[in-house]
Short mmCIF file of C-alpha atoms in Angstrom, two decimals:
data_model
loop_
_atom_site.label_atom_id
_atom_site.label_comp_id
_atom_site.label_asym_id
_atom_site.label_seq_id
_atom_site.Cartn_x
_atom_site.Cartn_y
_atom_site.Cartn_z
CA MET A 1 48.19 85.05 -24.59
CA ASN A 2 45.10 86.91 -23.47
CA THR A 3 46.35 88.17 -20.11
CA ALA A 4 43.05 89.90 -19.39
CA ASP A 5 41.31 86.54 -19.15
CA LEU A 6 43.97 85.31 -16.73
CA GLY A 7 42.75 87.78 -14.14
CA LEU A 8 45.73 90.13 -14.27
CA PRO A 9 44.57 93.69 -15.04
CA VAL A 10 41.41 93.87 -12.95
CA ASP A 11 41.00 93.01 -9.29
CA VAL A 12 37.81 91.07 -8.63
CA PRO A 13 36.11 92.27 -5.43
CA SER A 14 35.03 89.89 -2.70
CA THR A 15 32.32 87.52 -3.88
CA ALA A 16 31.42 86.36 -0.36
CA LEU A 17 27.97 87.96 -0.30
CA PHE A 18 26.98 86.63 -3.72
CA THR A 19 25.19 83.96 -1.74
CA ASP A 20 21.91 83.12 -0.07
CA HIS A 21 21.18 83.73 3.59
CA TYR A 22 20.46 80.07 4.27
CA GLU A 23 23.94 78.97 3.26
CA LEU A 24 25.32 80.80 6.29
CA THR A 25 22.63 79.51 8.63
CA MET A 26 23.35 75.95 7.44
CA LEU A 27 27.01 76.62 8.17
CA GLN A 28 26.21 77.80 11.70
CA ALA A 29 24.11 74.73 12.43
CA ALA A 30 26.74 72.40 10.94
CA LEU A 31 29.50 73.97 13.02
CA LYS A 32 27.44 73.56 16.16
CA GLY A 33 26.25 70.06 15.26
CA GLY A 34 29.67 68.67 14.38
CA THR A 35 29.08 67.94 10.68
CA ALA A 36 30.86 70.99 9.22
CA ASP A 37 34.14 69.12 8.73
CA ARG A 38 32.68 66.06 7.03
CA ARG A 39 34.28 65.55 3.64
CA SER A 40 31.63 66.15 1.00
CA VAL A 41 31.15 66.11 -2.76
CA PHE A 42 28.81 68.53 -4.53
CA GLU A 43 27.99 68.38 -8.23
CA VAL A 44 26.51 70.87 -10.68
CA PHE A 45 24.21 69.42 -13.33
CA THR A 46 20.91 70.01 -15.06
CA ARG A 47 18.14 67.43 -15.08
CA ARG A 48 17.10 68.38 -18.60
CA LEU A 49 18.16 70.67 -21.41
CA PRO A 50 15.93 73.68 -22.12
CA GLU A 51 12.97 72.66 -24.24
CA GLY A 52 13.94 72.08 -27.84
CA ARG A 53 17.67 72.46 -27.28
CA ARG A 54 19.89 69.66 -28.58
CA TYR A 55 23.03 70.40 -26.54
CA GLY A 56 24.29 72.77 -23.86
CA VAL A 57 27.51 74.79 -23.70
CA VAL A 58 29.66 75.04 -20.57
CA ALA A 59 30.55 78.71 -20.10
CA GLY A 60 31.59 80.84 -17.14
CA THR A 61 34.12 78.40 -15.69
CA GLY A 62 36.88 80.99 -15.75
CA ARG A 63 34.63 83.41 -13.89
CA VAL A 64 33.78 80.68 -11.37
CA LEU A 65 37.49 80.22 -10.64
CA ASP A 66 37.84 83.96 -10.01
CA ALA A 67 34.77 83.91 -7.76
CA VAL A 68 36.02 80.99 -5.66
CA GLU A 69 39.44 82.56 -5.33
CA ASN A 70 37.92 85.84 -4.16
CA PHE A 71 35.34 84.37 -1.78
CA ARG A 72 36.61 86.23 1.28
CA PHE A 73 34.81 87.62 4.31
CA ASP A 74 36.66 90.86 5.00
CA ALA A 75 36.01 93.21 7.92
CA ASP A 76 33.20 95.12 6.18
CA VAL A 77 31.40 91.93 5.21
CA ILE A 78 31.75 90.49 8.71
CA GLY A 79 30.45 93.78 10.10
CA PHE A 80 27.39 93.60 7.88
CA LEU A 81 26.63 90.02 8.95
CA ARG A 82 27.06 90.95 12.60
CA GLU A 83 24.84 94.03 12.31
CA ARG A 84 22.06 92.03 10.65
CA ASN A 85 22.48 89.16 13.13
CA VAL A 86 22.70 86.68 10.27
CA VAL A 87 24.88 84.22 12.20
CA ASP A 88 26.43 83.99 15.65
CA GLU A 89 29.92 85.06 16.74
CA PRO A 90 31.60 81.62 16.49
CA THR A 91 30.40 81.40 12.90
CA LEU A 92 31.64 84.92 12.16
CA GLU A 93 35.05 83.96 13.51
CA TRP A 94 35.09 80.92 11.23
CA LEU A 95 34.07 83.00 8.22
CA ALA A 96 36.74 85.64 8.86
CA SER A 97 39.44 83.10 8.00
CA TYR A 98 37.52 81.32 5.22
CA ARG A 99 39.59 80.15 2.29
CA PHE A 100 38.38 77.37 0.03
CA GLY A 101 40.94 74.61 0.40
CA GLY A 102 39.30 71.80 -1.52
CA ASP A 103 39.36 70.49 -5.07
CA VAL A 104 37.23 71.38 -8.07
CA TRP A 105 36.85 69.26 -11.19
CA GLY A 106 34.72 70.10 -14.19
CA TYR A 107 34.05 69.97 -17.89
CA PRO A 108 36.58 72.23 -19.63
CA GLU A 109 34.99 75.56 -20.49
CA GLY A 110 33.59 75.56 -24.01
CA GLU A 111 32.76 71.85 -23.91
CA VAL A 112 29.19 70.76 -24.63
CA TYR A 113 27.03 69.01 -22.04
CA PHE A 114 23.75 67.12 -21.74
CA ALA A 115 21.14 66.23 -19.13
CA GLY A 116 22.86 64.76 -16.08
CA SER A 117 26.36 65.81 -17.11
CA PRO A 118 28.38 66.60 -13.93
CA VAL A 119 29.68 69.87 -15.38
CA LEU A 120 31.33 70.82 -12.07
CA ARG A 121 32.33 68.81 -8.99
CA VAL A 122 33.34 70.54 -5.76
CA GLU A 123 35.06 68.52 -3.03
CA GLY A 124 36.08 69.55 0.47
CA SER A 125 34.51 69.91 3.88
CA PHE A 126 30.76 70.42 3.97
CA ALA A 127 31.27 73.88 5.43
CA GLU A 128 33.60 75.18 2.74
CA CYS A 129 31.63 73.66 -0.14
CA VAL A 130 28.10 74.58 0.86
CA LEU A 131 28.89 78.30 0.86
CA LEU A 132 29.74 78.30 -2.85
CA GLU A 133 26.39 77.08 -4.18
CA THR A 134 24.79 80.37 -5.18
CA VAL A 135 27.76 82.12 -6.69
CA ILE A 136 28.68 79.07 -8.78
CA LEU A 137 25.13 78.56 -10.03
CA SER A 138 24.54 82.22 -10.78
CA ILE A 139 27.60 82.29 -13.03
CA LEU A 140 27.17 78.95 -14.78
CA ASN A 141 23.42 79.29 -15.33
CA HIS A 142 23.76 82.73 -16.89
CA ASP A 143 26.90 82.25 -18.95
CA SER A 144 26.00 78.78 -20.22
CA ALA A 145 22.57 80.02 -21.35
CA ILE A 146 24.13 82.89 -23.31
CA ALA A 147 26.82 80.65 -24.81
CA ALA A 148 24.22 78.10 -25.94
CA ALA A 149 22.23 80.81 -27.71
CA ALA A 150 25.43 82.19 -29.24
CA SER A 151 26.43 78.73 -30.45
CA ARG A 152 23.10 78.25 -32.20
CA MET A 153 23.43 81.67 -33.81
CA ALA A 154 26.98 80.90 -34.93
CA SER A 155 25.78 77.69 -36.55
CA ALA A 156 22.99 79.56 -38.30
CA ALA A 157 25.42 82.24 -39.50
CA GLY A 158 27.44 79.63 -41.38
CA GLY A 159 30.81 81.26 -40.83
CA ARG A 160 29.70 84.88 -41.26
CA PRO A 161 30.92 87.15 -38.42
CA LEU A 162 28.64 87.90 -35.47
CA ILE A 163 28.77 91.11 -33.43
CA GLU A 164 27.54 91.04 -29.82
CA MET A 165 25.69 94.29 -29.13
CA GLY A 166 23.32 93.62 -26.24
CA ALA A 167 24.78 95.79 -23.49
CA ARG A 168 21.82 98.16 -23.44
CA ARG A 169 19.38 95.27 -23.06
CA THR A 170 20.59 93.85 -19.75
CA HIS A 171 22.25 94.75 -16.43
CA GLU A 172 25.53 96.57 -16.99
CA LEU A 173 27.62 93.87 -15.31
CA ALA A 174 25.64 91.02 -16.86
CA ALA A 175 26.41 92.62 -20.23
CA VAL A 176 30.14 92.07 -19.71
CA ALA A 177 29.61 88.43 -18.75
CA ALA A 178 27.26 88.01 -21.72
CA SER A 179 29.90 89.35 -24.11
CA ARG A 180 32.39 86.84 -22.76
CA ALA A 181 29.92 83.95 -23.06
CA ALA A 182 28.93 85.01 -26.58
CA TYR A 183 32.59 84.99 -27.61
CA VAL A 184 32.92 81.45 -26.24
CA GLY A 185 29.86 80.44 -28.27
CA GLY A 186 31.26 81.75 -31.55
CA PHE A 187 30.71 85.51 -31.77
CA THR A 188 33.68 87.40 -33.17
CA THR A 189 33.39 90.91 -31.71
CA THR A 190 31.48 92.97 -29.14
CA SER A 191 30.29 96.55 -28.91
CA ASP A 192 30.89 96.53 -25.12
CA LEU A 193 34.14 98.29 -24.22
CA ALA A 194 34.12 96.89 -20.68
CA ALA A 195 34.16 93.36 -22.13
CA GLY A 196 37.01 94.35 -24.41
CA PHE A 197 38.97 95.76 -21.48
CA ARG A 198 38.28 92.89 -19.11
CA TYR A 199 38.61 89.95 -21.50
CA GLY A 200 40.46 91.21 -24.56
CA ILE A 201 37.49 90.59 -26.89
CA PRO A 202 37.79 92.64 -30.11
CA THR A 203 35.44 95.67 -30.02
CA VAL A 204 33.68 97.39 -32.93
CA GLY A 205 31.26 100.25 -33.53
CA THR A 206 30.74 103.33 -35.67
CA SER A 207 27.53 105.37 -35.38
CA ALA A 208 23.83 105.31 -34.52
CA HIS A 209 20.84 107.11 -36.02
CA ALA A 210 21.38 109.97 -33.57
CA PHE A 211 24.61 110.87 -35.38
CA THR A 212 22.77 111.22 -38.69
CA LEU A 213 19.89 113.15 -37.14
CA VAL A 214 22.12 115.71 -35.43
CA HIS A 215 23.40 116.83 -38.84
CA ASP A 216 21.50 119.06 -41.24
CA THR A 217 21.67 116.47 -44.01
CA GLU A 218 22.53 112.80 -44.36
CA ARG A 219 25.38 113.80 -46.67
CA ASP A 220 26.83 116.00 -43.93
CA ALA A 221 26.68 113.10 -41.49
CA PHE A 222 28.37 110.68 -43.88
CA ARG A 223 31.05 113.24 -44.76
CA ALA A 224 31.82 113.89 -41.09
CA GLN A 225 32.11 110.17 -40.33
CA VAL A 226 34.29 109.41 -43.35
CA ASP A 227 36.53 112.40 -42.68
CA SER A 228 37.02 111.23 -39.10
CA LEU A 229 37.09 107.43 -39.41
CA GLY A 230 38.21 106.88 -42.98
CA ARG A 231 36.67 105.31 -46.06
CA GLY A 232 36.72 101.86 -44.44
CA THR A 233 34.03 102.88 -41.93
CA THR A 234 30.49 101.48 -41.73
CA LEU A 235 27.71 103.92 -42.66
CA LEU A 236 24.18 103.47 -41.30
CA VAL A 237 21.85 103.77 -44.30
CA ASP A 238 18.28 103.33 -43.03
CA THR A 239 17.63 106.64 -41.25
CA TYR A 240 15.56 108.04 -44.12
CA ASP A 241 15.54 106.38 -47.55
CA VAL A 242 17.83 103.37 -47.95
CA ALA A 243 18.45 103.63 -51.68
CA GLU A 244 19.26 107.33 -51.50
CA ALA A 245 21.50 106.75 -48.48
CA VAL A 246 23.46 104.03 -50.29
CA ARG A 247 23.94 106.36 -53.25
CA LEU A 248 25.18 109.13 -50.95
CA ALA A 249 27.40 106.75 -49.03
CA VAL A 250 29.28 105.63 -52.12
CA GLU A 251 29.39 109.19 -53.45
CA VAL A 252 30.98 110.43 -50.23
CA ALA A 253 33.30 107.51 -49.44
CA GLY A 254 33.87 106.13 -52.91
CA PRO A 255 33.94 102.45 -53.85
CA GLU A 256 36.38 101.89 -50.96
CA LEU A 257 33.51 102.26 -48.46
CA GLY A 258 33.98 99.55 -45.85
CA ALA A 259 30.39 98.61 -45.07
CA VAL A 260 26.79 99.74 -44.80
CA ARG A 261 24.51 98.80 -41.92
CA ILE A 262 20.79 98.07 -42.24
CA ASP A 263 18.79 98.20 -39.00
CA SER A 264 15.14 98.01 -40.08
CA GLY A 265 12.71 96.82 -42.71
CA ASP A 266 12.47 93.55 -44.59
CA LEU A 267 16.11 92.62 -44.19
CA LEU A 268 16.05 89.84 -46.77
CA LEU A 269 14.58 92.08 -49.48
CA VAL A 270 16.55 95.19 -48.54
CA ALA A 271 19.87 93.30 -48.41
CA HIS A 272 19.39 92.03 -51.98
CA ARG A 273 18.50 95.51 -53.23
CA VAL A 274 21.42 97.14 -51.44
CA ARG A 275 23.85 94.54 -52.79
CA GLN A 276 22.67 95.14 -56.32
CA GLN A 277 22.90 98.91 -55.89
CA LEU A 278 26.39 98.77 -54.37
CA ASP A 279 27.63 96.57 -57.21
CA GLU A 280 26.14 98.90 -59.81
CA LEU A 281 27.91 101.83 -58.12
CA GLY A 282 31.23 100.01 -58.27
CA ALA A 283 31.39 99.31 -54.51
CA THR A 284 31.68 95.57 -55.04
CA LYS A 285 33.77 95.02 -51.92
CA THR A 286 31.57 97.07 -49.59
CA ARG A 287 30.10 94.73 -46.99
CA ILE A 288 26.51 94.62 -45.73
CA ILE A 289 25.88 94.35 -41.99
CA VAL A 290 22.38 93.74 -40.68
CA THR A 291 21.03 94.31 -37.18
CA SER A 292 17.43 94.74 -35.89
CA ASP A 293 16.48 92.32 -33.09
CA LEU A 294 17.93 89.20 -34.70
CA ASP A 295 17.86 85.68 -33.27
CA GLU A 296 19.08 82.36 -34.65
CA TYR A 297 15.91 81.89 -36.69
CA ALA A 298 16.18 85.31 -38.32
CA ILE A 299 19.85 84.68 -39.03
CA ALA A 300 19.04 81.34 -40.64
CA SER A 301 16.35 83.00 -42.78
CA LEU A 302 19.04 85.32 -44.17
CA ALA A 303 21.36 82.49 -45.19
CA ALA A 304 20.70 83.12 -48.88
CA ALA A 305 20.90 86.90 -48.56
CA PRO A 306 24.04 88.87 -49.50
CA VAL A 307 24.78 89.63 -45.86
CA ASP A 308 28.37 89.75 -44.60
CA ALA A 309 27.86 90.09 -40.83
CA TYR A 310 25.14 90.15 -38.19
CA GLY A 311 24.74 92.27 -35.08
CA VAL A 312 22.71 90.65 -32.28
CA GLY A 313 21.55 92.17 -29.00
CA THR A 314 18.36 91.44 -27.09
CA GLN A 315 17.84 87.82 -28.09
CA LEU A 316 21.45 86.94 -27.32
CA VAL A 317 21.72 88.44 -23.83
CA THR A 318 18.40 86.87 -22.83
CA GLY A 319 19.44 83.41 -23.98
CA SER A 320 17.08 83.51 -26.97
CA GLY A 321 14.12 82.46 -24.89
CA HIS A 322 16.06 80.39 -22.35
CA PRO A 323 17.83 82.77 -19.91
CA THR A 324 18.88 79.95 -17.57
CA CYS A 325 20.03 76.34 -17.88
CA SER A 326 18.28 75.22 -14.65
CA MET A 327 21.55 73.89 -13.29
CA VAL A 328 21.51 72.75 -9.65
CA TYR A 329 24.22 72.22 -7.02
CA LYS A 330 23.60 69.04 -5.03
CA ILE A 331 25.52 67.06 -2.45
CA VAL A 332 26.06 63.56 -3.89
CA ALA A 333 28.47 62.04 -1.35
CA ARG A 334 29.69 62.67 2.19
CA ALA A 335 31.90 61.00 4.74
CA GLU A 336 30.28 59.17 7.64
CA SER A 337 32.38 61.19 10.10
CA ALA A 338 34.86 64.07 10.27
CA ASP A 339 37.76 61.60 10.12
CA PRO A 340 39.72 62.46 6.93
CA LYS A 341 40.02 58.72 6.24
CA ALA A 342 36.30 58.04 6.59
CA PRO A 343 34.84 56.53 3.41
CA LEU A 344 32.46 58.52 1.24
CA LEU A 345 28.83 57.45 1.21
CA PRO A 346 26.58 58.27 -1.75
CA VAL A 347 23.62 60.46 -0.82
CA ALA A 348 20.62 61.82 -2.74
CA LYS A 349 17.23 63.19 -1.81
CA LYS A 350 14.12 61.26 -2.72
CA SER A 351 11.67 63.38 -4.61
CA SER A 352 8.87 63.18 -7.13
CA GLY A 353 7.99 65.61 -9.87
CA GLY A 354 11.17 65.25 -11.91
CA LYS A 355 13.53 66.51 -9.21
CA THR A 356 15.27 63.24 -8.42
CA SER A 357 19.04 63.07 -8.09
CA ILE A 358 21.56 60.25 -8.35
CA GLY A 359 24.00 59.85 -5.50
CA GLY A 360 27.69 59.12 -5.75
CA ARG A 361 30.85 60.84 -6.98
CA LYS A 362 30.56 60.68 -10.74
CA TRP A 363 32.78 60.52 -13.77
CA ALA A 364 31.71 61.33 -17.30
CA ALA A 365 32.95 60.26 -20.72
CA ARG A 366 31.80 60.75 -24.28
CA ARG A 367 31.59 57.65 -26.41
CA ARG A 368 32.38 58.24 -30.09
CA ASP A 369 31.85 56.18 -33.21
CA GLU A 370 34.57 55.06 -35.63
CA HIS A 371 34.49 58.49 -37.28
CA GLY A 372 35.02 60.39 -34.02
CA VAL A 373 31.43 61.62 -33.86
CA ALA A 374 29.84 61.63 -30.40
CA GLU A 375 27.17 58.99 -29.88
CA ALA A 376 26.51 58.98 -26.11
CA GLU A 377 27.27 60.83 -22.86
CA VAL A 378 28.20 58.10 -20.40
CA ILE A 379 28.02 58.85 -16.67
CA GLY A 380 28.85 56.54 -13.81
CA THR A 381 30.29 56.02 -10.35
CA GLY A 382 33.12 53.73 -9.36
CA ALA A 383 35.65 52.44 -11.86
CA VAL A 384 35.73 53.88 -15.38
CA PRO A 385 35.41 51.18 -18.08
CA ALA A 386 38.71 50.64 -19.87
CA GLU A 387 37.24 51.54 -23.26
CA LEU A 388 36.24 54.98 -21.94
CA ALA A 389 39.40 55.77 -19.99
CA ASP A 390 40.73 58.08 -22.72
CA SER A 391 37.38 59.79 -23.27
CA GLN A 392 36.80 61.23 -19.80
CA LEU A 393 35.52 64.78 -19.69
CA LEU A 394 36.27 66.16 -16.23
CA VAL A 395 39.56 67.94 -15.64
CA GLN A 396 40.96 69.36 -12.42
CA LEU A 397 40.39 73.09 -12.04
CA VAL A 398 41.33 73.69 -8.39
CA LYS A 399 43.71 71.57 -6.31
CA GLY A 400 44.01 72.14 -2.57
CA GLY A 401 42.42 75.56 -2.95
CA GLN A 402 44.77 76.66 -5.74
CA VAL A 403 43.50 77.36 -9.25
CA VAL A 404 45.40 75.12 -11.68
CA ALA A 405 43.54 75.49 -14.96
CA ARG A 406 43.15 79.10 -16.09
CA GLU A 407 43.09 79.46 -19.85
CA PRO A 408 43.09 82.24 -22.44
CA LEU A 409 39.60 82.91 -23.76
CA ASP A 410 40.58 82.09 -27.35
CA VAL A 411 41.51 78.55 -26.24
CA VAL A 412 38.03 78.15 -24.75
CA ARG A 413 36.40 79.51 -27.90
CA ASP A 414 38.35 77.10 -30.11
CA ARG A 415 37.45 74.21 -27.81
CA HIS A 416 33.77 74.91 -28.23
CA ALA A 417 34.04 75.05 -32.01
CA ALA A 418 35.78 71.66 -31.97
CA ALA A 419 33.28 70.13 -29.52
CA ARG A 420 30.32 71.28 -31.61
CA ALA A 421 31.96 69.98 -34.79
CA ASN A 422 32.23 66.51 -33.20
CA LEU A 423 28.50 66.27 -32.55
CA PRO A 424 26.13 64.65 -35.05
CA LEU A 425 25.07 67.03 -37.84
CA SER A 426 21.56 67.23 -36.40
CA ALA A 427 23.01 69.31 -33.54
CA THR A 428 22.86 72.36 -35.80
CA GLN A 429 19.15 71.98 -36.58
CA LEU A 430 17.08 74.83 -35.18
CA SER A 431 13.85 72.86 -35.10
CA ARG A 432 12.74 71.58 -31.72
CA GLY A 433 14.07 68.17 -30.81
CA GLU A 434 15.62 65.95 -28.18
CA ALA A 435 19.27 65.99 -27.13
CA VAL A 436 21.51 65.15 -30.06
CA ILE A 437 23.03 62.24 -28.11
CA PRO A 438 21.55 60.25 -25.22
CA THR A 439 22.78 60.20 -21.63
CA GLU A 440 23.60 56.72 -20.39
CA TYR A 441 24.19 55.77 -16.74
CA VAL A 442 26.44 52.83 -15.87
#
């Protein structure tokens, strides 16, 4: 079991200020106006997938559970709010004892989603639910975008290993979350040690061009690395002349050399030449790893090349052109009074310009054909049709304020692989297109 992903070795600090100012002013007005205790239902969904994407990937749910659990207004936070006069004293007193006591349901992490899918549902009083909007969206929008890009890259890689190496291309804390999301989406390792420590993701790395350049000769650099790390290491061969470097690499390490890395040039052409040269030198088992600003399209273009693994950085941690999923957090139902027995009423704002919402507490199910392949995302309110009862997607994540569904990260990763495999084959196409299955409302 991956205990790191269960929140054991690292204490998560208070997440209470990972929020927007207006969430606290809404709280103050609701407390004064008498609506704060009304039972409410909020849902997270996106109105459309990013342009050209055929499916989305739910990622970050485990981090959301940590964030909700650690949403606490301690003395320092209360002092900051008081000093800035953000809210009044009665509201500060309410916040000082804040603990989310409601329920959370959602798509299991790693599952795929589509336009309108209620990927997360938060239920409780209006006051306790409204405060969580920003922190939930910031996590799900970021992590799901990275996981979707990673999933596309994993499909393009066709089973070849993928190394996440984007830490230097994003915020230092976002890099850790990106490593986690990439692992969910199908990456196998990361270069980020913080991600390895926090989430137990396997870490890899050997040397950069600086290591070669600090030595008097390339041979000296290779000898130093092999002497220290063994013949199974990966030698970087494009600092000067690739062909000469490959010759030196095998001369120094022998045919047992683990791998060579290519980080520049025409990767398709160079990979073929390097493979031929390695084979001629007897290093038939030496692997070829390519890096150099790859994305899913570049990976797909190398499908016929003798490449054994890919390292991806910038394009991964920026969502390969789609750094957010445009998920929103909207109230969809609320009680007509603060009475716990008051019935829920569906609510939704009326809006033009593609920002309409559908009211009501929703369920979701995935209809499959006789071969088990998904054919529609079905969303509705009220009773679930009998034929879809065993295909419902939402599971309970928090019950009465207590997290009930933490999972090891490898379970999440395996779930995504299975969910993607159950989509129509066109889901793996990189060309622009509509969602691979339609969303139906009943």
